[in-house]
Each structure stands twice: as structure tokens, then as C-alpha cells.
JSON list of C-alpha atoms in Angstrom, two decimals:
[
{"chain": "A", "resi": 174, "resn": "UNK", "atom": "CA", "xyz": [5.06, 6.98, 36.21]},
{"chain": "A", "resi": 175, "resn": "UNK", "atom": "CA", "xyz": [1.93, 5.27, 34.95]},
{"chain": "A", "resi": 176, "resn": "UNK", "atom": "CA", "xyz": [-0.28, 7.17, 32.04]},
{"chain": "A", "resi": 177, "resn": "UNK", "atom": "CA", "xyz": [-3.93, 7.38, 33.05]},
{"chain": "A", "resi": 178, "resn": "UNK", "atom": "CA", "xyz": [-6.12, 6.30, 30.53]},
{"chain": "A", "resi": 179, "resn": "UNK", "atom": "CA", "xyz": [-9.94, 7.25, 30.38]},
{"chain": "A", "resi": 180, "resn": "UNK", "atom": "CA", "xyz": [-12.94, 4.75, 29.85]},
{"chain": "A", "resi": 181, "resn": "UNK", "atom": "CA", "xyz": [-13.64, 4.62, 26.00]},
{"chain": "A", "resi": 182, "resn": "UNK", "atom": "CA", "xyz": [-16.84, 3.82, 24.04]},
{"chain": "A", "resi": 183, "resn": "UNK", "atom": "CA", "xyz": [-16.66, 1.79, 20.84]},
{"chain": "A", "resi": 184, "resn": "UNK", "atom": "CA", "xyz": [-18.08, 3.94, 17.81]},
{"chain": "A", "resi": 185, "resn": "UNK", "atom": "CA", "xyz": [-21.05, 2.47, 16.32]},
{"chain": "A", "resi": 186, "resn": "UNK", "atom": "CA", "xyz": [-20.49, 1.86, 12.38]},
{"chain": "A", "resi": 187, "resn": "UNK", "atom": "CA", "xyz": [-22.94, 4.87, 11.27]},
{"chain": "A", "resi": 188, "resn": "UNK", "atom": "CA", "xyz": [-20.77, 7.48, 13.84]},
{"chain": "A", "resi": 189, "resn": "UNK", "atom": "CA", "xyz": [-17.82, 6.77, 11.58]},
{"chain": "A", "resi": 190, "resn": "UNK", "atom": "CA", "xyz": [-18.63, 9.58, 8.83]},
{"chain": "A", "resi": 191, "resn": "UNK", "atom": "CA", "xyz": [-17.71, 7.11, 6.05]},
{"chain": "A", "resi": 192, "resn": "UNK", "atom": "CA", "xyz": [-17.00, 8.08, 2.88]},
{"chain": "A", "resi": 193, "resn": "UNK", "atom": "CA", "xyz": [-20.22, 7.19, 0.19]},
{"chain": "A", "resi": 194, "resn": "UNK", "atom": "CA", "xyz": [-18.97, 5.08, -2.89]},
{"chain": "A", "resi": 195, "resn": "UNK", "atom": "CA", "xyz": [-19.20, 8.28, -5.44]},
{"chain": "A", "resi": 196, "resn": "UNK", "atom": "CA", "xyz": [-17.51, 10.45, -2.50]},
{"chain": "A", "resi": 197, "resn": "UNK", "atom": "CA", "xyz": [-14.86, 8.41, -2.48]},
{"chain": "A", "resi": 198, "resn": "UNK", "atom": "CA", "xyz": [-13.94, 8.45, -6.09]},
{"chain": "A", "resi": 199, "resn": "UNK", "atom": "CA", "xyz": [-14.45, 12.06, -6.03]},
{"chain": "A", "resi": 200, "resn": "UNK", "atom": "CA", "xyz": [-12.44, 12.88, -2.99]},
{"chain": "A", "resi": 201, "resn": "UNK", "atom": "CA", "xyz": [-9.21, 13.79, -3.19]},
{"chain": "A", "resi": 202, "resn": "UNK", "atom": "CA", "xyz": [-6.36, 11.36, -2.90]},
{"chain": "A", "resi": 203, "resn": "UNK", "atom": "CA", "xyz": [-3.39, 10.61, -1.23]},
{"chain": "A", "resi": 204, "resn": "UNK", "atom": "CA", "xyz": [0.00, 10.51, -3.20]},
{"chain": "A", "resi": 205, "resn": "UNK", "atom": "CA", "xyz": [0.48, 7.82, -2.98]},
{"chain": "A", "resi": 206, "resn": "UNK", "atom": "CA", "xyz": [0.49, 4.50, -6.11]},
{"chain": "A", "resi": 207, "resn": "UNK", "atom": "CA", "xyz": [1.00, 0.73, -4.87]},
{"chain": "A", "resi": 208, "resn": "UNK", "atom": "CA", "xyz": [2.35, -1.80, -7.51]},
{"chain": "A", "resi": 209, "resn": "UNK", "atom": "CA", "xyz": [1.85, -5.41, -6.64]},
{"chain": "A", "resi": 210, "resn": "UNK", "atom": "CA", "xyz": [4.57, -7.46, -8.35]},
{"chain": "A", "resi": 211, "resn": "UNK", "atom": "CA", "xyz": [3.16, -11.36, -8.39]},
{"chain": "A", "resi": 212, "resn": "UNK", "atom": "CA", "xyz": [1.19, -11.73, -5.30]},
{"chain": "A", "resi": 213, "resn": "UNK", "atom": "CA", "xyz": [-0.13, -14.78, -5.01]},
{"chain": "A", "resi": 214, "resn": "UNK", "atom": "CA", "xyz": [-2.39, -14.55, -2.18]},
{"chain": "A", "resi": 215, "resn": "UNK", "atom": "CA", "xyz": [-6.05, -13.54, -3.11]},
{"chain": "A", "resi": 216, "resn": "UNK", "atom": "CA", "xyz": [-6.45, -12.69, 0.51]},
{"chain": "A", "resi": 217, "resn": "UNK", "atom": "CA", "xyz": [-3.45, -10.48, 0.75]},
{"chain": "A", "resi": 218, "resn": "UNK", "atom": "CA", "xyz": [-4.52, -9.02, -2.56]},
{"chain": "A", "resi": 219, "resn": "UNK", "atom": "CA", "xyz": [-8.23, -8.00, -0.56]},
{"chain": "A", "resi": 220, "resn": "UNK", "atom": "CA", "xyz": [-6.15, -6.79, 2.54]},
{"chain": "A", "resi": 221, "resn": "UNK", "atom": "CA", "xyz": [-4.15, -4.23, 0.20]},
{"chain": "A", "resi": 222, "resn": "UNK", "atom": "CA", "xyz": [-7.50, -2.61, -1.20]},
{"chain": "A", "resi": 223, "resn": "UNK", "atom": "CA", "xyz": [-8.53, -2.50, 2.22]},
{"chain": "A", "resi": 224, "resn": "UNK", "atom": "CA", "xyz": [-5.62, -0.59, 3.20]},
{"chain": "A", "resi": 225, "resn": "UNK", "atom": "CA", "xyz": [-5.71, 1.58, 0.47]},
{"chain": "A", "resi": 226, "resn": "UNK", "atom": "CA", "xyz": [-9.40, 2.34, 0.59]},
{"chain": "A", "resi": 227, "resn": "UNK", "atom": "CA", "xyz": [-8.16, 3.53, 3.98]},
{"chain": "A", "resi": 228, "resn": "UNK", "atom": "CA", "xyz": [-6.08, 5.90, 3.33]},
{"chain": "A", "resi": 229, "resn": "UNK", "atom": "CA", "xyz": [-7.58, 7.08, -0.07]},
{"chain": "A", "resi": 230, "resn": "UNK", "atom": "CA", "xyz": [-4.60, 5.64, -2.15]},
{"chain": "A", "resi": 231, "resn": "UNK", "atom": "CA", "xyz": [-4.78, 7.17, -5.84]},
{"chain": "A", "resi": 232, "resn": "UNK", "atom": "CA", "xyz": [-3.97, 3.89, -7.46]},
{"chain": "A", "resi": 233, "resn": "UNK", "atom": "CA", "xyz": [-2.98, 0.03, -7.18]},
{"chain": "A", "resi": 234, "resn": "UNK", "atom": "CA", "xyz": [-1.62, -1.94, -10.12]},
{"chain": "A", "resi": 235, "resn": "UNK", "atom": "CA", "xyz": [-2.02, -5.20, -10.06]},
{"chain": "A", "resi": 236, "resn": "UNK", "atom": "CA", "xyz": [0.85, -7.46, -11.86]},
{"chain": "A", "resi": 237, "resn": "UNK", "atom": "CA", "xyz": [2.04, -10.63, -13.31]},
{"chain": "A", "resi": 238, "resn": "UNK", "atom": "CA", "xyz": [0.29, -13.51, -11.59]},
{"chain": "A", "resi": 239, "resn": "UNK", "atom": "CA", "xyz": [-1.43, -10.86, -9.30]},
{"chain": "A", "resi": 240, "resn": "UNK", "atom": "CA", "xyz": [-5.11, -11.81, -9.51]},
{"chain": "A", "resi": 241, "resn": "UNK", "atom": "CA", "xyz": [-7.82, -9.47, -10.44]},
{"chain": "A", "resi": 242, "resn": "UNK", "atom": "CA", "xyz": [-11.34, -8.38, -8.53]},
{"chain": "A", "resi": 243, "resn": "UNK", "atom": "CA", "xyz": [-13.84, -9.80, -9.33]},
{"chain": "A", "resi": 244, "resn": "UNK", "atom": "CA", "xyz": [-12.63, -13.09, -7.37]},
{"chain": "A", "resi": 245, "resn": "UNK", "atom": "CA", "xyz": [-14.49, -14.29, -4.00]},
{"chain": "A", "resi": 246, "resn": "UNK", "atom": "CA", "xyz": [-12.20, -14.99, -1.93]},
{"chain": "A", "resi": 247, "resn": "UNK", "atom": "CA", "xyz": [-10.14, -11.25, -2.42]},
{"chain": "A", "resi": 248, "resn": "UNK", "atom": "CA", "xyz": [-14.09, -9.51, -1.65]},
{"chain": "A", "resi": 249, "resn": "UNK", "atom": "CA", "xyz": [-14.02, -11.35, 1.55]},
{"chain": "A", "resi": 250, "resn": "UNK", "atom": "CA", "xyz": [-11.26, -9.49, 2.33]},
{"chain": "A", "resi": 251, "resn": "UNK", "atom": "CA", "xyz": [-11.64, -6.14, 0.54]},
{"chain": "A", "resi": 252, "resn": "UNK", "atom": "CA", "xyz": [-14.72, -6.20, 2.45]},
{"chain": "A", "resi": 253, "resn": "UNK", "atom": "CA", "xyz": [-16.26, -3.49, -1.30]},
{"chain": "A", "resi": 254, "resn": "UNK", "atom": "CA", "xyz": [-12.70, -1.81, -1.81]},
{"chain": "A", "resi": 255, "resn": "UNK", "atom": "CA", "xyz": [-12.17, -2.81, -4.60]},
{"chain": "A", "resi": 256, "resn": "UNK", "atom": "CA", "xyz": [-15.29, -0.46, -5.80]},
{"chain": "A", "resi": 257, "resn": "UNK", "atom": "CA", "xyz": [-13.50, 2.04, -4.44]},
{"chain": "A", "resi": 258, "resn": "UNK", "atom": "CA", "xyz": [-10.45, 2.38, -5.09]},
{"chain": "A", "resi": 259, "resn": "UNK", "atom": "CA", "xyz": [-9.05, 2.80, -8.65]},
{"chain": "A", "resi": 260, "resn": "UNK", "atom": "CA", "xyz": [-7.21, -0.49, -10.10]},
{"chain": "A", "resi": 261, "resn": "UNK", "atom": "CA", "xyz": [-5.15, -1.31, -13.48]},
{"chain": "A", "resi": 262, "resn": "UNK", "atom": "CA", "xyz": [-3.65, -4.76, -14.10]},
{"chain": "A", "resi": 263, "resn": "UNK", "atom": "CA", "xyz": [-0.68, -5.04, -16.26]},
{"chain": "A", "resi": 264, "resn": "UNK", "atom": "CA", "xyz": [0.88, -8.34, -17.23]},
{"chain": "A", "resi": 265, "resn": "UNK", "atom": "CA", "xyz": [4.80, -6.66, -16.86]},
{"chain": "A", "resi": 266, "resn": "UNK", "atom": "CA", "xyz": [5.88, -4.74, -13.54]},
{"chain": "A", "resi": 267, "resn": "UNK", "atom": "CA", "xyz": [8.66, -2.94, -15.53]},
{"chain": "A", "resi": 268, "resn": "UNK", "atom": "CA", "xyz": [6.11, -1.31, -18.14]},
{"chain": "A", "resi": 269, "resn": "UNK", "atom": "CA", "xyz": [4.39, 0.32, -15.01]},
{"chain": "A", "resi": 270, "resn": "UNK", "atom": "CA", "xyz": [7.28, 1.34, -13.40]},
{"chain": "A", "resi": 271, "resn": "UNK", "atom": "CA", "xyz": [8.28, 2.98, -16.98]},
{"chain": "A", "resi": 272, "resn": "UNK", "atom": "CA", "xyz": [5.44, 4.75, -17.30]},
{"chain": "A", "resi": 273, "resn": "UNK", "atom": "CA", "xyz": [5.01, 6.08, -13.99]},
{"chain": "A", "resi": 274, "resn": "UNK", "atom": "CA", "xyz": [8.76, 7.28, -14.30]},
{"chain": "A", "resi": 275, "resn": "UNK", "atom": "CA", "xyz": [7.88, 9.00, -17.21]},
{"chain": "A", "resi": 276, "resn": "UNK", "atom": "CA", "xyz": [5.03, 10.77, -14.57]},
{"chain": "A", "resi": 277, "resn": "UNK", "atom": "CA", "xyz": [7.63, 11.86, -12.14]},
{"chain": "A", "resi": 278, "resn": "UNK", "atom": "CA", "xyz": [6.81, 9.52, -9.82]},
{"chain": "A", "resi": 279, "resn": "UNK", "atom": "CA", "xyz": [9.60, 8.14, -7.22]},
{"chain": "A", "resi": 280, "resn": "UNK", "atom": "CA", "xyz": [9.59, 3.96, -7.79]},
{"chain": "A", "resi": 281, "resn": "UNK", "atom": "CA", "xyz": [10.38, 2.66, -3.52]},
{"chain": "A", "resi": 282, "resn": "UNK", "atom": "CA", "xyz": [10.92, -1.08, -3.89]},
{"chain": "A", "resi": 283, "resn": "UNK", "atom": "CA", "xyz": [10.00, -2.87, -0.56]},
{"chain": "A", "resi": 284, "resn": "UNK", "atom": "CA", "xyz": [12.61, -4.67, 0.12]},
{"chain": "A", "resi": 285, "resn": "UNK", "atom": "CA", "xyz": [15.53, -6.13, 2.48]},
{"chain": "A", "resi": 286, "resn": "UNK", "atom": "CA", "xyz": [18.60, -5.71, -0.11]},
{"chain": "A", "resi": 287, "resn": "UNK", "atom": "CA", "xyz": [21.89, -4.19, 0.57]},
{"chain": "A", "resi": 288, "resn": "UNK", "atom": "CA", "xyz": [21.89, -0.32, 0.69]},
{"chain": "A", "resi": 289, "resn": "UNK", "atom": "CA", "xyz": [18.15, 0.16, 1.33]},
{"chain": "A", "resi": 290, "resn": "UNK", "atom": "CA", "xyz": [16.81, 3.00, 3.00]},
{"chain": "A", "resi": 291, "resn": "UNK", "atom": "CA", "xyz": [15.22, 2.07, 6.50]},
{"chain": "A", "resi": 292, "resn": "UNK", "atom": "CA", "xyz": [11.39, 2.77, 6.59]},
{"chain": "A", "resi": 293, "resn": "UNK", "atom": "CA", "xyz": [11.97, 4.58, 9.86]},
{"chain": "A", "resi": 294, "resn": "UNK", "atom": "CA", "xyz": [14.95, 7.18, 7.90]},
{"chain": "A", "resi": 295, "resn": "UNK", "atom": "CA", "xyz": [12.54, 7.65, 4.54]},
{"chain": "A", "resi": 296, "resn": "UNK", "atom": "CA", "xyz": [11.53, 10.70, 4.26]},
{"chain": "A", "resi": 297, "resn": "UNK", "atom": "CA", "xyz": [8.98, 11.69, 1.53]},
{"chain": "A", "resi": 298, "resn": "UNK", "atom": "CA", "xyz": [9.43, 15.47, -0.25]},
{"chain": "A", "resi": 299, "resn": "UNK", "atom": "CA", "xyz": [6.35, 17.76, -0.31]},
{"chain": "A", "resi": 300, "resn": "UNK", "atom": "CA", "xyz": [4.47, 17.60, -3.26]},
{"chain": "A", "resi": 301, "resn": "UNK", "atom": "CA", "xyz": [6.53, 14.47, -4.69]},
{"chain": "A", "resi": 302, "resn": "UNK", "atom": "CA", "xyz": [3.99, 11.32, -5.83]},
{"chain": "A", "resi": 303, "resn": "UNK", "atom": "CA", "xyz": [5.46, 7.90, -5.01]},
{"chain": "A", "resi": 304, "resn": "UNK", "atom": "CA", "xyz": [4.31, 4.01, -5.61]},
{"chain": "A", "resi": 305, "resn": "UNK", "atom": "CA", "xyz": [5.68, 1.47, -3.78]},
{"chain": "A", "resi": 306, "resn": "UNK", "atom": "CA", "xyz": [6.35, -1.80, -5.34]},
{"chain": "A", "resi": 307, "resn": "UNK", "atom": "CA", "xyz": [5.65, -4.82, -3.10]},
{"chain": "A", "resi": 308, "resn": "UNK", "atom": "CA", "xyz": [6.29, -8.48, -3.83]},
{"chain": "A", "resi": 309, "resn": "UNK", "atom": "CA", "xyz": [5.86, -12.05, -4.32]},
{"chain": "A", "resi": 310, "resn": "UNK", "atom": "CA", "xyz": [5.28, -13.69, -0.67]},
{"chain": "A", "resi": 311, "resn": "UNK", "atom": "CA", "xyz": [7.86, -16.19, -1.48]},
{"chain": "A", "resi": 312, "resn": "UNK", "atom": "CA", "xyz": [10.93, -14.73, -4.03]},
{"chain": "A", "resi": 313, "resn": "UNK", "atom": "CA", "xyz": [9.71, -10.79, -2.89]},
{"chain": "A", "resi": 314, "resn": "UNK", "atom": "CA", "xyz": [10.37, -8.01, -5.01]},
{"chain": "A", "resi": 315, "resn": "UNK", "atom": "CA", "xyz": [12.00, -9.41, -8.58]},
{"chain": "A", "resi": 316, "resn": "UNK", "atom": "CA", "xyz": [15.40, -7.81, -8.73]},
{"chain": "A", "resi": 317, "resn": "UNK", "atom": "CA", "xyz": [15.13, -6.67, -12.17]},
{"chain": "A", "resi": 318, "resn": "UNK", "atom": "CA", "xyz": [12.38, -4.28, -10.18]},
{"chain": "A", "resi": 319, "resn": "UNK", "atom": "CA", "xyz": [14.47, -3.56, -7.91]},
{"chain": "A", "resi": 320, "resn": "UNK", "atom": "CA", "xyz": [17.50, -2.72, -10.51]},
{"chain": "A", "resi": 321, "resn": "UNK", "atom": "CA", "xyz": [14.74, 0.19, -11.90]},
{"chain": "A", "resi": 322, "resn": "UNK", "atom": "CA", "xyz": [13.45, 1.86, -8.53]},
{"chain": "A", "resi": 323, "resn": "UNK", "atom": "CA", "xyz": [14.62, 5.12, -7.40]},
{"chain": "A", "resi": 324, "resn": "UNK", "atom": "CA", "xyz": [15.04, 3.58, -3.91]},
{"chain": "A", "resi": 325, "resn": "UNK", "atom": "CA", "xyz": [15.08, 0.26, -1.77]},
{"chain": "A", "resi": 326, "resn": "UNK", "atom": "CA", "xyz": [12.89, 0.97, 1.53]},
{"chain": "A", "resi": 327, "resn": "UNK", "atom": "CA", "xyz": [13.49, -1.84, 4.23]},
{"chain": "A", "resi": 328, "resn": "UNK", "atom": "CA", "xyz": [11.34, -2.26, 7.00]},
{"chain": "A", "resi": 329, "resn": "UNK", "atom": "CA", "xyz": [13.27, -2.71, 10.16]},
{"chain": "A", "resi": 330, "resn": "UNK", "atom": "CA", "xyz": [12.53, -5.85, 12.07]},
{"chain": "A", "resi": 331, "resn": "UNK", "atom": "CA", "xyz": [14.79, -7.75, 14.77]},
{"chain": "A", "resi": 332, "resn": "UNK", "atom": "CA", "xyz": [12.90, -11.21, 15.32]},
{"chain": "A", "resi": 333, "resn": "UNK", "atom": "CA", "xyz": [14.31, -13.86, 14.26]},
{"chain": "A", "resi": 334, "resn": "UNK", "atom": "CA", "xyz": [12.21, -14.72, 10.77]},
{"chain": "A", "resi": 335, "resn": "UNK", "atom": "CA", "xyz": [12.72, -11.22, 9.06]},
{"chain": "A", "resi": 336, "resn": "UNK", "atom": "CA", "xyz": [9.20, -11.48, 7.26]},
{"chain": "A", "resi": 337, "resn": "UNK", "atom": "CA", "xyz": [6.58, -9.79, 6.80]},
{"chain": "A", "resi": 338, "resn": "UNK", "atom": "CA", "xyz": [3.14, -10.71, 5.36]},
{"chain": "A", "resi": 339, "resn": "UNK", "atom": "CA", "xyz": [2.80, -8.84, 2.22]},
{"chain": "A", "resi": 340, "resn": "UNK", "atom": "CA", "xyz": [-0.91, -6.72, 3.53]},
{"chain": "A", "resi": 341, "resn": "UNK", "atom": "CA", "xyz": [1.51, -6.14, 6.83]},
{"chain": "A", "resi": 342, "resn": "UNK", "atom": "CA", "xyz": [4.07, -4.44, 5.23]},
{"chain": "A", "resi": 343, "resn": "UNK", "atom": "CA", "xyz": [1.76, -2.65, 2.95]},
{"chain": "A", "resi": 344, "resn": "UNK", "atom": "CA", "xyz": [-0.36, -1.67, 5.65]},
{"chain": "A", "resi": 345, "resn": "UNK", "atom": "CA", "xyz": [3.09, -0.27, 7.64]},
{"chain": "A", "resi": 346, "resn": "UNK", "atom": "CA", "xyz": [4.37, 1.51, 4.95]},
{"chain": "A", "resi": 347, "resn": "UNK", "atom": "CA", "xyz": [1.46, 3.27, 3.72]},
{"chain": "A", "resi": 348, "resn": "UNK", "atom": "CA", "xyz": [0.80, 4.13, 7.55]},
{"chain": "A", "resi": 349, "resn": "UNK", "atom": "CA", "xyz": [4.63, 5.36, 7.64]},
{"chain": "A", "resi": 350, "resn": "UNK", "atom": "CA", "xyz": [4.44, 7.26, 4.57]},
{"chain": "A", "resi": 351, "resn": "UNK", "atom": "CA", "xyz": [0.64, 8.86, 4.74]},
{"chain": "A", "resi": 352, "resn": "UNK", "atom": "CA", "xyz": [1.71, 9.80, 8.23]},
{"chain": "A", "resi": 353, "resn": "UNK", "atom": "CA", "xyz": [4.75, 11.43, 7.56]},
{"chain": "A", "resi": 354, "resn": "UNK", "atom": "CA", "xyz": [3.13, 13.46, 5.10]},
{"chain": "A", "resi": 355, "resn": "UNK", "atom": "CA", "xyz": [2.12, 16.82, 6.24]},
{"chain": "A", "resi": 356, "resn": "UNK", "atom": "CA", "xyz": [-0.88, 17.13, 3.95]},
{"chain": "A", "resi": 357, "resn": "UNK", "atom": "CA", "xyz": [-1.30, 13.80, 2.36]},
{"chain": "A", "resi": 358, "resn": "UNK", "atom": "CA", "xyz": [-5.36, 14.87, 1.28]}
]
């Protein structure tokens, strides 16, 4: 059986009810936190604040070698997110994730280790915060990192490089999570 589509019209910019600057920052947020652990990429760096300017992330700490806005090339790609959205650096991955503990916040390393959770079978608890840890586009997530999260989430894949871009799998998990959420705002 073949699904009937209808004709569609692409929205013009000023139909998408965008969010102001100072709405933004006052809105409501997701629960969501994303912890970049030595990402080398200043692009990927502007594709996760454009990701999480989507979906109204609360936070993003930036880590180690992570690079810090203001830098050219990660506007290009944060396209202003990184007005937006709200943004700490910290020199050691392992303070933040001891502080945020101490917050009650679940630590998900993204990761392909043995006995992670599959994306797919994660299931986030009502009114539980999280921040996902993502990492270094060539050595991933440092396993000392990994050794303090509450849980290993994997992203199923089945090609034949098992890799992901860094702002991919942000940009899947944070669609994964937010959308399994029943009220993420």
C-alpha cells in the first residue's frame, strides 16, 4: 500500500514563531545538560549550540581542549546560538560531572563500551535532569568519564565504520531523549 502524501509549502523564515534572544533565556528549558569532553572540532562545537538552541537545552559545558565562543569559525556554525544558550567552560570533565552529581543529575556517557544501554532501550524518568557527556572525535569519551557516569548510552548503528560525527550523535540523542520526554518544556 502506498501512503499519499499532500503538496507542501516551505515556511518562510518570519512564519517560524522564533524565539527573540531575551525569550529564549527566559523560556523555560529542557532537562536536559550536554558536557563536551575535548572536542576538537570548532565546527562540531557550533553544530552542538545549534542543536541545543533547538531544543532549549538548559546548559553545555565546554571542556579540556574544547574551544570557547567567541571563535569564527564555531559562529559560522552556531549560526547566534551561542547567545542563546547558556555555556560554562571548565578545564577538567570530572569536576563537572562532580558537581552536577552533587545536583542530582544522571551523568549518560555516549559511548560504544561493553554493557551500555542502547539509545533505542534508554528510557528517561519524569522529572529526572540528565547531561550527556560526548567526546573527543578521535579517542571518544575518556574512560576515566566513563568510570564516573551513571550510565553508558550506545547509539545503535550496523554499517560497517561504527562512527558517528560528534554534532550527529548529539543531535540524535538529544532528539531521542527530548522526544521521549513527555513534557520536556
Amino acid at each position: 500500500m502506498t501512503q499519499k502524501y499532500t503538496k507542501s509549502r516551505k515556511l518562510k523564515n518570519e512564519e517560524l514563531d522564533r524565539l527573540e534572544v531575551s525569550e529564549f533565556k527566559d523560556a523555560k528549558k529542557s532537562p536536559i545538560i550536554i558536557i563536551l569532553d575535548n572536542i576538537r572540532s570548532l565546527n562540531n562545537i557550533g553544530s552542538v549550540f545549534r542543536t541545543s538552541d533547538a531544543f532549549l537545552i538548559e546548559k553545555i559545558y565546554l571542556c579540556g581542549i574544547t574551544a570557547q565562543p567567541p571563535h569564527n569559525d564555531i559562529r559560522k556554525t552556531a549560526l547566534g546560538s551561542t547567545e542563546t544558550v547558556g555555556w560554562e567552560y571548565t578545564e577538567n570533565t570530572l569536576d563537572v560531572i562532580t558537581t552536577l552529581k552533587a545536583e542530582d543529575v544522571t551523568i549518560c556517557a555516549i559511548e560504544q563500551a561493553e554493557n551500555a544501554t542502547m539509545l533505542n532501550a534508554f528510557i528517561p524518568q519524569p522529572n529526572q535532569k540528565y547531561a550527556f557527556v560526548f567526546g573527543n572525535e578521535v579517542k571518544g569519551v575518556d574512560q576515566k568519564v566513563v568510570d564516573a557516569s551513571d550510565v553508558v548510552i550506545e547509539i545503535p548503528q550496523y554499517g560497517t565504520k561504527h562512527s558517528l560525527n560528534i554534532s550527529v550523535s548529539c543531535g540524535v540523542v538529544v532528539w531521542d531523549v527530548f522526544s521521549k520526554m513527555k513534557k520536556p518544556i
